[in-house]
Amino acid sequence: VGEALELVRLTGYERRLPRQLSGGEQQRVALARALVFRPRVLLMDEPLGALDKKLRAHMQLELKRIQRHLHVTVIYVTHDQEEALTMSDRVAVMRGGRTEQVGTPAELYESPVSPFVADFVGESNFLDGVVVATSPDGRAVVRAEGGLELHGVSREPLQVGQRAVAAVRPEKIVPQEPPASELNRCKGVVDQVVYAGDATRYSVALGAAGTLTVKVQNRLASRQVATGDLVELAWDAGDTRLFARAPDEG
């Protein structure tokens, strides 16, 4: 028992009552009780869900420290995508009781295998269109509403004339003052600006093609963009994931 308490940094708390412990300390006690038995596999089902954001972030690091110290396999169940990326060496995304994708956090975020994974893990913009060009290396061009052409990459072969959807992360898109060199370029009108401390989020209306969410890290030298401004957006083709639309998908 003493070793388990030392591991979760609660030495000296042996005689405290539950009401005398903070939320984070109570979580550590629960973990210590499980670790006393020296399990080979530890299942954690939403263990930090009741904690506030800062305490949850601290406990995530504590759990990773303990896991590495004990070399125990942890199966961690969570609906918090950020927590899944932070905590895991490998992540399994489930959909309807089936595994949609298994991989490292970077693989799931940067190379999702489906629109579901792209939407579930992190945040993505989706633009629907029709495939107008393909190449043997997996690259293709999708033409969205209004004639906007989107260059991207696909894991599965696409056919010209096939309905498809293009996905791009908000932070991959950059507002440009001079003409952009990236393959994917478009112009739109800023209809919403949200300052979030470390970054600013813009909602940019593209007309018939839809709306893009853009996330830009705040820097002193960053260009100030206001609601109603006409902006040119650019992003790399390698950051655009293309997926075939199933016949029954809207």
PDB file of C-alpha atoms in Angstrom:
ATOM      1  CA  VAL A   1       0.000   0.000   0.000  1.00  0.00           C
ATOM      2  CA  GLY A   2       2.806   2.371   0.884  1.00  0.00           C
ATOM      3  CA  GLU A   3       4.501   1.765  -2.464  1.00  0.00           C
ATOM      4  CA  ALA A   4       1.262   2.448  -4.332  1.00  0.00           C
ATOM      5  CA  LEU A   5       0.696   5.710  -2.450  1.00  0.00           C
ATOM      6  CA  GLU A   6       4.279   6.763  -3.100  1.00  0.00           C
ATOM      7  CA  LEU A   7       3.822   6.043  -6.787  1.00  0.00           C
ATOM      8  CA  VAL A   8       0.798   8.361  -6.992  1.00  0.00           C
ATOM      9  CA  ARG A   9       2.537  10.926  -4.753  1.00  0.00           C
ATOM     10  CA  LEU A  10       0.182  10.584  -1.781  1.00  0.00           C
ATOM     11  CA  THR A  11       2.665   9.524   0.899  1.00  0.00           C
ATOM     12  CA  GLY A  12       1.463  10.922   4.238  1.00  0.00           C
ATOM     13  CA  TYR A  13      -2.202  10.923   3.215  1.00  0.00           C
ATOM     14  CA  GLU A  14      -2.910   7.451   4.650  1.00  0.00           C
ATOM     15  CA  ARG A  15      -5.200   8.637   7.451  1.00  0.00           C
ATOM     16  CA  ARG A  16      -7.161  11.256   5.545  1.00  0.00           C
ATOM     17  CA  LEU A  17     -10.879  10.789   4.981  1.00  0.00           C
ATOM     18  CA  PRO A  18     -12.381  11.031   1.465  1.00  0.00           C
ATOM     19  CA  ARG A  19     -13.942  14.426   2.243  1.00  0.00           C
ATOM     20  CA  GLN A  20     -10.471  15.737   3.101  1.00  0.00           C
ATOM     21  CA  LEU A  21      -9.143  14.981  -0.387  1.00  0.00           C
ATOM     22  CA  SER A  22      -9.415  17.098  -3.515  1.00  0.00           C
ATOM     23  CA  GLY A  23     -10.869  15.707  -6.727  1.00  0.00           C
ATOM     24  CA  GLY A  24      -7.432  15.008  -8.130  1.00  0.00           C
ATOM     25  CA  GLU A  25      -6.302  13.318  -4.909  1.00  0.00           C
ATOM     26  CA  GLN A  26      -9.383  11.094  -4.923  1.00  0.00           C
ATOM     27  CA  GLN A  27      -8.552  10.047  -8.476  1.00  0.00           C
ATOM     28  CA  ARG A  28      -5.024   9.176  -7.358  1.00  0.00           C
ATOM     29  CA  VAL A  29      -6.388   7.053  -4.500  1.00  0.00           C
ATOM     30  CA  ALA A  30      -8.570   5.130  -6.963  1.00  0.00           C
ATOM     31  CA  LEU A  31      -5.525   4.563  -9.166  1.00  0.00           C
ATOM     32  CA  ALA A  32      -3.417   3.427  -6.198  1.00  0.00           C
ATOM     33  CA  ARG A  33      -6.089   0.875  -5.225  1.00  0.00           C
ATOM     34  CA  ALA A  34      -5.889  -0.625  -8.706  1.00  0.00           C
ATOM     35  CA  LEU A  35      -2.079  -0.612  -8.767  1.00  0.00           C
ATOM     36  CA  VAL A  36      -1.746  -2.496  -5.469  1.00  0.00           C
ATOM     37  CA  PHE A  37      -2.502  -5.721  -7.347  1.00  0.00           C
ATOM     38  CA  ARG A  38       0.265  -5.075  -9.914  1.00  0.00           C
ATOM     39  CA  PRO A  39      -1.992  -5.744 -12.916  1.00  0.00           C
ATOM     40  CA  ARG A  40      -0.528  -6.569 -16.327  1.00  0.00           C
ATOM     41  CA  VAL A  41      -3.369  -4.693 -18.025  1.00  0.00           C
ATOM     42  CA  LEU A  42      -5.260  -1.742 -16.570  1.00  0.00           C
ATOM     43  CA  LEU A  43      -8.639  -0.623 -17.947  1.00  0.00           C
ATOM     44  CA  MET A  44      -9.553   3.025 -17.385  1.00  0.00           C
ATOM     45  CA  ASP A  45     -13.046   4.103 -18.420  1.00  0.00           C
ATOM     46  CA  GLU A  46     -13.344   7.911 -18.509  1.00  0.00           C
ATOM     47  CA  PRO A  47     -11.281   8.252 -15.288  1.00  0.00           C
ATOM     48  CA  LEU A  48     -10.835  12.027 -15.543  1.00  0.00           C
ATOM     49  CA  GLY A  49     -14.267  13.020 -16.810  1.00  0.00           C
ATOM     50  CA  ALA A  50     -15.366  14.675 -13.547  1.00  0.00           C
ATOM     51  CA  LEU A  51     -12.281  16.895 -13.207  1.00  0.00           C
ATOM     52  CA  ASP A  52     -11.915  20.475 -14.396  1.00  0.00           C
ATOM     53  CA  LYS A  53      -9.776  21.187 -17.447  1.00  0.00           C
ATOM     54  CA  LYS A  54      -6.539  22.192 -15.695  1.00  0.00           C
ATOM     55  CA  LEU A  55      -6.663  19.341 -13.204  1.00  0.00           C
ATOM     56  CA  ARG A  56      -7.503  16.891 -15.986  1.00  0.00           C
ATOM     57  CA  ALA A  57      -4.458  18.030 -17.974  1.00  0.00           C
ATOM     58  CA  HIS A  58      -2.252  17.573 -14.898  1.00  0.00           C
ATOM     59  CA  MET A  59      -3.628  14.097 -14.202  1.00  0.00           C
ATOM     60  CA  GLN A  60      -3.063  13.067 -17.812  1.00  0.00           C
ATOM     61  CA  LEU A  61       0.662  13.683 -17.361  1.00  0.00           C
ATOM     62  CA  GLU A  62       0.622  11.855 -14.026  1.00  0.00           C
ATOM     63  CA  LEU A  63      -1.039   8.804 -15.557  1.00  0.00           C
ATOM     64  CA  LYS A  64       1.501   8.712 -18.375  1.00  0.00           C
ATOM     65  CA  ARG A  65       4.359   8.950 -15.857  1.00  0.00           C
ATOM     66  CA  ILE A  66       2.968   6.064 -13.811  1.00  0.00           C
ATOM     67  CA  GLN A  67       2.297   3.918 -16.873  1.00  0.00           C
ATOM     68  CA  ARG A  68       5.860   4.316 -18.104  1.00  0.00           C
ATOM     69  CA  HIS A  69       7.278   3.651 -14.645  1.00  0.00           C
ATOM     70  CA  LEU A  70       5.346   0.394 -14.218  1.00  0.00           C
ATOM     71  CA  HIS A  71       5.502  -0.705 -17.874  1.00  0.00           C
ATOM     72  CA  VAL A  72       1.841  -1.692 -17.640  1.00  0.00           C
ATOM     73  CA  THR A  73      -0.507  -1.825 -20.612  1.00  0.00           C
ATOM     74  CA  VAL A  74      -3.362   0.662 -20.209  1.00  0.00           C
ATOM     75  CA  ILE A  75      -6.592   0.516 -22.191  1.00  0.00           C
ATOM     76  CA  TYR A  76      -7.989   4.020 -21.876  1.00  0.00           C
ATOM     77  CA  VAL A  77     -11.595   4.759 -22.856  1.00  0.00           C
ATOM     78  CA  THR A  78     -12.484   8.387 -23.536  1.00  0.00           C
ATOM     79  CA  HIS A  79     -14.789  10.543 -25.641  1.00  0.00           C
ATOM     80  CA  ASP A  80     -12.376  13.476 -25.365  1.00  0.00           C
ATOM     81  CA  GLN A  81     -10.402  13.549 -28.624  1.00  0.00           C
ATOM     82  CA  GLU A  82      -7.677  15.801 -27.236  1.00  0.00           C
ATOM     83  CA  GLU A  83      -7.247  13.491 -24.267  1.00  0.00           C
ATOM     84  CA  ALA A  84      -6.977  10.479 -26.571  1.00  0.00           C
ATOM     85  CA  LEU A  85      -4.202  12.146 -28.572  1.00  0.00           C
ATOM     86  CA  THR A  86      -2.379  13.261 -25.426  1.00  0.00           C
ATOM     87  CA  MET A  87      -2.528   9.981 -23.528  1.00  0.00           C
ATOM     88  CA  SER A  88      -2.007   7.326 -26.162  1.00  0.00           C
ATOM     89  CA  ASP A  89       0.757   5.541 -28.000  1.00  0.00           C
ATOM     90  CA  ARG A  90      -1.903   3.968 -30.220  1.00  0.00           C
ATOM     91  CA  VAL A  91      -5.525   5.005 -30.653  1.00  0.00           C
ATOM     92  CA  ALA A  92      -8.511   3.000 -31.872  1.00  0.00           C
ATOM     93  CA  VAL A  93     -11.475   4.996 -33.186  1.00  0.00           C
ATOM     94  CA  MET A  94     -14.741   3.074 -32.828  1.00  0.00           C
ATOM     95  CA  ARG A  95     -17.900   3.591 -34.859  1.00  0.00           C
ATOM     96  CA  GLY A  96     -21.065   1.594 -34.375  1.00  0.00           C
ATOM     97  CA  GLY A  97     -19.209  -1.056 -32.400  1.00  0.00           C
ATOM     98  CA  ARG A  98     -16.543  -1.509 -35.077  1.00  0.00           C
ATOM     99  CA  THR A  99     -12.992  -0.244 -35.364  1.00  0.00           C
ATOM    100  CA  GLU A 100     -12.757   2.548 -37.931  1.00  0.00           C
ATOM    101  CA  GLN A 101      -8.997   3.164 -37.662  1.00  0.00           C
ATOM    102  CA  VAL A 102      -6.069   2.189 -35.438  1.00  0.00           C
ATOM    103  CA  GLY A 103      -2.808   4.105 -35.404  1.00  0.00           C
ATOM    104  CA  THR A 104      -0.592   6.568 -33.608  1.00  0.00           C
ATOM    105  CA  PRO A 105      -2.126   9.916 -32.647  1.00  0.00           C
ATOM    106  CA  ALA A 106      -0.226  11.584 -35.504  1.00  0.00           C
ATOM    107  CA  GLU A 107      -1.460   9.004 -38.030  1.00  0.00           C
ATOM    108  CA  LEU A 108      -5.091   9.466 -37.033  1.00  0.00           C
ATOM    109  CA  TYR A 109      -4.852  13.240 -37.082  1.00  0.00           C
ATOM    110  CA  GLU A 110      -2.762  13.728 -40.212  1.00  0.00           C
ATOM    111  CA  SER A 111      -3.950  10.734 -42.267  1.00  0.00           C
ATOM    112  CA  PRO A 112      -7.543   9.825 -41.356  1.00  0.00           C
ATOM    113  CA  VAL A 113      -8.982   6.938 -43.372  1.00  0.00           C
ATOM    114  CA  SER A 114     -12.525   8.303 -43.526  1.00  0.00           C
ATOM    115  CA  PRO A 115     -14.543  11.497 -43.086  1.00  0.00           C
ATOM    116  CA  PHE A 116     -15.775  10.088 -39.772  1.00  0.00           C
ATOM    117  CA  VAL A 117     -12.239   9.876 -38.355  1.00  0.00           C
ATOM    118  CA  ALA A 118     -11.318  13.276 -39.800  1.00  0.00           C
ATOM    119  CA  ASP A 119     -14.337  14.781 -38.052  1.00  0.00           C
ATOM    120  CA  PHE A 120     -14.137  12.785 -34.819  1.00  0.00           C
ATOM    121  CA  VAL A 121     -10.426  13.313 -34.162  1.00  0.00           C
ATOM    122  CA  GLY A 122      -9.869  17.051 -34.061  1.00  0.00           C
ATOM    123  CA  GLU A 123     -11.738  19.357 -36.409  1.00  0.00           C
ATOM    124  CA  SER A 124     -11.994  19.434 -40.187  1.00  0.00           C
ATOM    125  CA  ASN A 125     -13.579  21.462 -42.945  1.00  0.00           C
ATOM    126  CA  PHE A 126     -15.502  19.398 -45.505  1.00  0.00           C
ATOM    127  CA  LEU A 127     -16.216  20.474 -49.079  1.00  0.00           C
ATOM    128  CA  ASP A 128     -18.255  18.277 -51.420  1.00  0.00           C
ATOM    129  CA  GLY A 129     -17.591  17.979 -55.117  1.00  0.00           C
ATOM    130  CA  VAL A 130     -16.862  15.760 -58.105  1.00  0.00           C
ATOM    131  CA  VAL A 131     -13.502  14.241 -59.097  1.00  0.00           C
ATOM    132  CA  VAL A 132     -12.248  15.902 -62.297  1.00  0.00           C
ATOM    133  CA  ALA A 133      -8.663  14.584 -62.459  1.00  0.00           C
ATOM    134  CA  THR A 134      -6.560  11.780 -60.959  1.00  0.00           C
ATOM    135  CA  SER A 135      -2.942  10.624 -61.003  1.00  0.00           C
ATOM    136  CA  PRO A 136      -1.246   7.265 -60.235  1.00  0.00           C
ATOM    137  CA  ASP A 137       0.381   8.617 -57.054  1.00  0.00           C
ATOM    138  CA  GLY A 138      -2.983   8.992 -55.297  1.00  0.00           C
ATOM    139  CA  ARG A 139      -3.406  12.683 -55.960  1.00  0.00           C
ATOM    140  CA  ALA A 140      -6.632  13.972 -57.421  1.00  0.00           C
ATOM    141  CA  VAL A 141      -8.603  17.141 -58.071  1.00  0.00           C
ATOM    142  CA  VAL A 142     -12.147  17.642 -56.807  1.00  0.00           C
ATOM    143  CA  ARG A 143     -14.311  20.432 -58.206  1.00  0.00           C
ATOM    144  CA  ALA A 144     -16.660  21.864 -55.603  1.00  0.00           C
ATOM    145  CA  GLU A 145     -19.711  24.065 -56.088  1.00  0.00           C
ATOM    146  CA  GLY A 146     -18.920  27.377 -57.729  1.00  0.00           C
ATOM    147  CA  GLY A 147     -16.014  25.869 -59.681  1.00  0.00           C
ATOM    148  CA  LEU A 148     -13.550  25.776 -56.773  1.00  0.00           C
ATOM    149  CA  GLU A 149     -10.919  23.118 -57.545  1.00  0.00           C
ATOM    150  CA  LEU A 150      -9.350  21.289 -54.615  1.00  0.00           C
ATOM    151  CA  HIS A 151      -6.080  19.396 -55.016  1.00  0.00           C
ATOM    152  CA  GLY A 152      -5.499  16.625 -52.505  1.00  0.00           C
ATOM    153  CA  VAL A 153      -4.473  13.056 -51.767  1.00  0.00           C
ATOM    154  CA  SER A 154      -6.562   9.917 -51.364  1.00  0.00           C
ATOM    155  CA  ARG A 155      -5.769   6.567 -49.745  1.00  0.00           C
ATOM    156  CA  GLU A 156      -8.167   4.772 -52.089  1.00  0.00           C
ATOM    157  CA  PRO A 157      -8.251   5.143 -55.900  1.00  0.00           C
ATOM    158  CA  LEU A 158     -10.751   7.722 -57.130  1.00  0.00           C
ATOM    159  CA  GLN A 159     -12.415   7.827 -60.533  1.00  0.00           C
ATOM    160  CA  VAL A 160     -13.153  10.878 -62.668  1.00  0.00           C
ATOM    161  CA  GLY A 161     -16.819  11.759 -62.280  1.00  0.00           C
ATOM    162  CA  GLN A 162     -17.053  10.197 -58.822  1.00  0.00           C
ATOM    163  CA  ARG A 163     -18.595  12.178 -55.974  1.00  0.00           C
ATOM    164  CA  ALA A 164     -16.058  12.959 -53.267  1.00  0.00           C
ATOM    165  CA  VAL A 165     -15.451  15.114 -50.224  1.00  0.00           C
ATOM    166  CA  ALA A 166     -12.306  17.100 -49.427  1.00  0.00           C
ATOM    167  CA  ALA A 167     -11.219  17.528 -45.804  1.00  0.00           C
ATOM    168  CA  VAL A 168      -8.720  20.081 -44.488  1.00  0.00           C
ATOM    169  CA  ARG A 169      -7.841  21.059 -40.911  1.00  0.00           C
ATOM    170  CA  PRO A 170      -8.535  24.697 -39.917  1.00  0.00           C
ATOM    171  CA  GLU A 171      -4.922  25.310 -38.852  1.00  0.00           C
ATOM    172  CA  LYS A 172      -3.601  24.175 -42.248  1.00  0.00           C
ATOM    173  CA  ILE A 173      -5.296  27.107 -43.993  1.00  0.00           C
ATOM    174  CA  VAL A 174      -3.409  30.398 -44.126  1.00  0.00           C
ATOM    175  CA  PRO A 175      -4.854  33.830 -44.951  1.00  0.00           C
ATOM    176  CA  GLN A 176      -2.606  35.355 -47.620  1.00  0.00           C
ATOM    177  CA  GLU A 177      -2.032  38.987 -48.497  1.00  0.00           C
ATOM    178  CA  PRO A 178       0.078  38.406 -51.638  1.00  0.00           C
ATOM    179  CA  PRO A 179      -0.942  35.761 -54.189  1.00  0.00           C
ATOM    180  CA  ALA A 180      -0.352  32.327 -52.693  1.00  0.00           C
ATOM    181  CA  SER A 181       1.906  29.687 -54.221  1.00  0.00           C
ATOM    182  CA  GLU A 182      -0.036  26.685 -52.876  1.00  0.00           C
ATOM    183  CA  LEU A 183      -2.224  24.713 -55.273  1.00  0.00           C
ATOM    184  CA  ASN A 184      -5.344  25.259 -53.207  1.00  0.00           C
ATOM    185  CA  ARG A 185      -6.410  28.896 -53.252  1.00  0.00           C
ATOM    186  CA  CYS A 186      -9.729  30.625 -52.851  1.00  0.00           C
ATOM    187  CA  LYS A 187     -11.234  33.939 -51.845  1.00  0.00           C
ATOM    188  CA  GLY A 188     -13.970  34.543 -49.337  1.00  0.00           C
ATOM    189  CA  VAL A 189     -15.539  37.028 -46.978  1.00  0.00           C
ATOM    190  CA  VAL A 190     -14.918  36.828 -43.233  1.00  0.00           C
ATOM    191  CA  ASP A 191     -18.278  36.557 -41.493  1.00  0.00           C
ATOM    192  CA  GLN A 192     -17.076  35.757 -37.964  1.00  0.00           C
ATOM    193  CA  VAL A 193     -13.944  36.342 -35.885  1.00  0.00           C
ATOM    194  CA  VAL A 194     -13.411  34.586 -32.539  1.00  0.00           C
ATOM    195  CA  TYR A 195     -10.386  35.447 -30.401  1.00  0.00           C
ATOM    196  CA  ALA A 196      -9.376  32.423 -28.282  1.00  0.00           C
ATOM    197  CA  GLY A 197      -6.179  33.605 -26.593  1.00  0.00           C
ATOM    198  CA  ASP A 198      -3.486  31.554 -28.294  1.00  0.00           C
ATOM    199  CA  ALA A 199      -5.263  31.615 -31.648  1.00  0.00           C
ATOM    200  CA  THR A 200      -7.995  33.370 -33.601  1.00  0.00           C
ATOM    201  CA  ARG A 201     -10.697  31.482 -35.484  1.00  0.00           C
ATOM    202  CA  TYR A 202     -12.236  32.865 -38.642  1.00  0.00           C
ATOM    203  CA  SER A 203     -15.349  31.715 -40.442  1.00  0.00           C
ATOM    204  CA  VAL A 204     -14.937  32.521 -44.134  1.00  0.00           C
ATOM    205  CA  ALA A 205     -17.866  32.327 -46.558  1.00  0.00           C
ATOM    206  CA  LEU A 206     -16.873  31.030 -49.999  1.00  0.00           C
ATOM    207  CA  GLY A 207     -20.229  31.468 -51.683  1.00  0.00           C
ATOM    208  CA  ALA A 208     -21.616  28.352 -53.367  1.00  0.00           C
ATOM    209  CA  ALA A 209     -18.705  26.187 -52.141  1.00  0.00           C
ATOM    210  CA  GLY A 210     -19.685  26.673 -48.498  1.00  0.00           C
ATOM    211  CA  THR A 211     -17.794  27.978 -45.474  1.00  0.00           C
ATOM    212  CA  LEU A 212     -14.285  27.348 -44.173  1.00  0.00           C
ATOM    213  CA  THR A 213     -13.125  27.603 -40.581  1.00  0.00           C
ATOM    214  CA  VAL A 214      -9.588  28.971 -40.333  1.00  0.00           C
ATOM    215  CA  LYS A 215      -7.441  28.845 -37.188  1.00  0.00           C
ATOM    216  CA  VAL A 216      -4.438  31.171 -37.005  1.00  0.00           C
ATOM    217  CA  GLN A 217      -1.951  31.308 -34.126  1.00  0.00           C
ATOM    218  CA  ASN A 218      -1.762  34.795 -32.645  1.00  0.00           C
ATOM    219  CA  ARG A 219       1.517  36.603 -33.196  1.00  0.00           C
ATOM    220  CA  LEU A 220       2.397  40.238 -32.762  1.00  0.00           C
ATOM    221  CA  ALA A 221       3.138  40.530 -36.466  1.00  0.00           C
ATOM    222  CA  SER A 222       0.004  38.710 -37.609  1.00  0.00           C
ATOM    223  CA  ARG A 223      -2.225  40.508 -40.041  1.00  0.00           C
ATOM    224  CA  GLN A 224      -5.427  41.718 -38.405  1.00  0.00           C
ATOM    225  CA  VAL A 225      -8.504  40.395 -40.188  1.00  0.00           C
ATOM    226  CA  ALA A 226     -11.944  41.793 -39.417  1.00  0.00           C
ATOM    227  CA  THR A 227     -15.505  40.769 -40.148  1.00  0.00           C
ATOM    228  CA  GLY A 228     -16.438  41.735 -43.695  1.00  0.00           C
ATOM    229  CA  ASP A 229     -12.867  41.595 -45.034  1.00  0.00           C
ATOM    230  CA  LEU A 230     -12.207  39.878 -48.338  1.00  0.00           C
ATOM    231  CA  VAL A 231      -9.370  37.391 -47.802  1.00  0.00           C
ATOM    232  CA  GLU A 232      -7.455  34.960 -49.948  1.00  0.00           C
ATOM    233  CA  LEU A 233      -6.917  31.560 -48.367  1.00  0.00           C
ATOM    234  CA  ALA A 234      -4.266  29.019 -49.271  1.00  0.00           C
ATOM    235  CA  TRP A 235      -3.260  25.548 -48.164  1.00  0.00           C
ATOM    236  CA  ASP A 236      -1.073  22.740 -49.413  1.00  0.00           C
ATOM    237  CA  ALA A 237      -2.467  19.865 -51.454  1.00  0.00           C
ATOM    238  CA  GLY A 238      -0.742  17.427 -49.090  1.00  0.00           C
ATOM    239  CA  ASP A 239      -2.914  18.722 -46.251  1.00  0.00           C
ATOM    240  CA  THR A 240      -6.137  17.967 -48.146  1.00  0.00           C
ATOM    241  CA  ARG A 241      -7.601  14.476 -47.707  1.00  0.00           C
ATOM    242  CA  LEU A 242      -9.996  13.250 -50.380  1.00  0.00           C
ATOM    243  CA  PHE A 243     -12.639  10.595 -49.699  1.00  0.00           C
ATOM    244  CA  ALA A 244     -15.116   8.928 -52.009  1.00  0.00           C
ATOM    245  CA  ARG A 245     -18.752   9.577 -51.193  1.00  0.00           C
ATOM    246  CA  ALA A 246     -20.888   6.471 -50.778  1.00  0.00           C
ATOM    247  CA  PRO A 247     -23.931   6.395 -53.102  1.00  0.00           C
ATOM    248  CA  ASP A 248     -26.332   6.698 -50.149  1.00  0.00           C
ATOM    249  CA  GLU A 249     -24.497   9.616 -48.515  1.00  0.00           C
ATOM    250  CA  GLY A 250     -25.973  13.084 -48.805  1.00  0.00           C
TER     251      GLY A 250
END
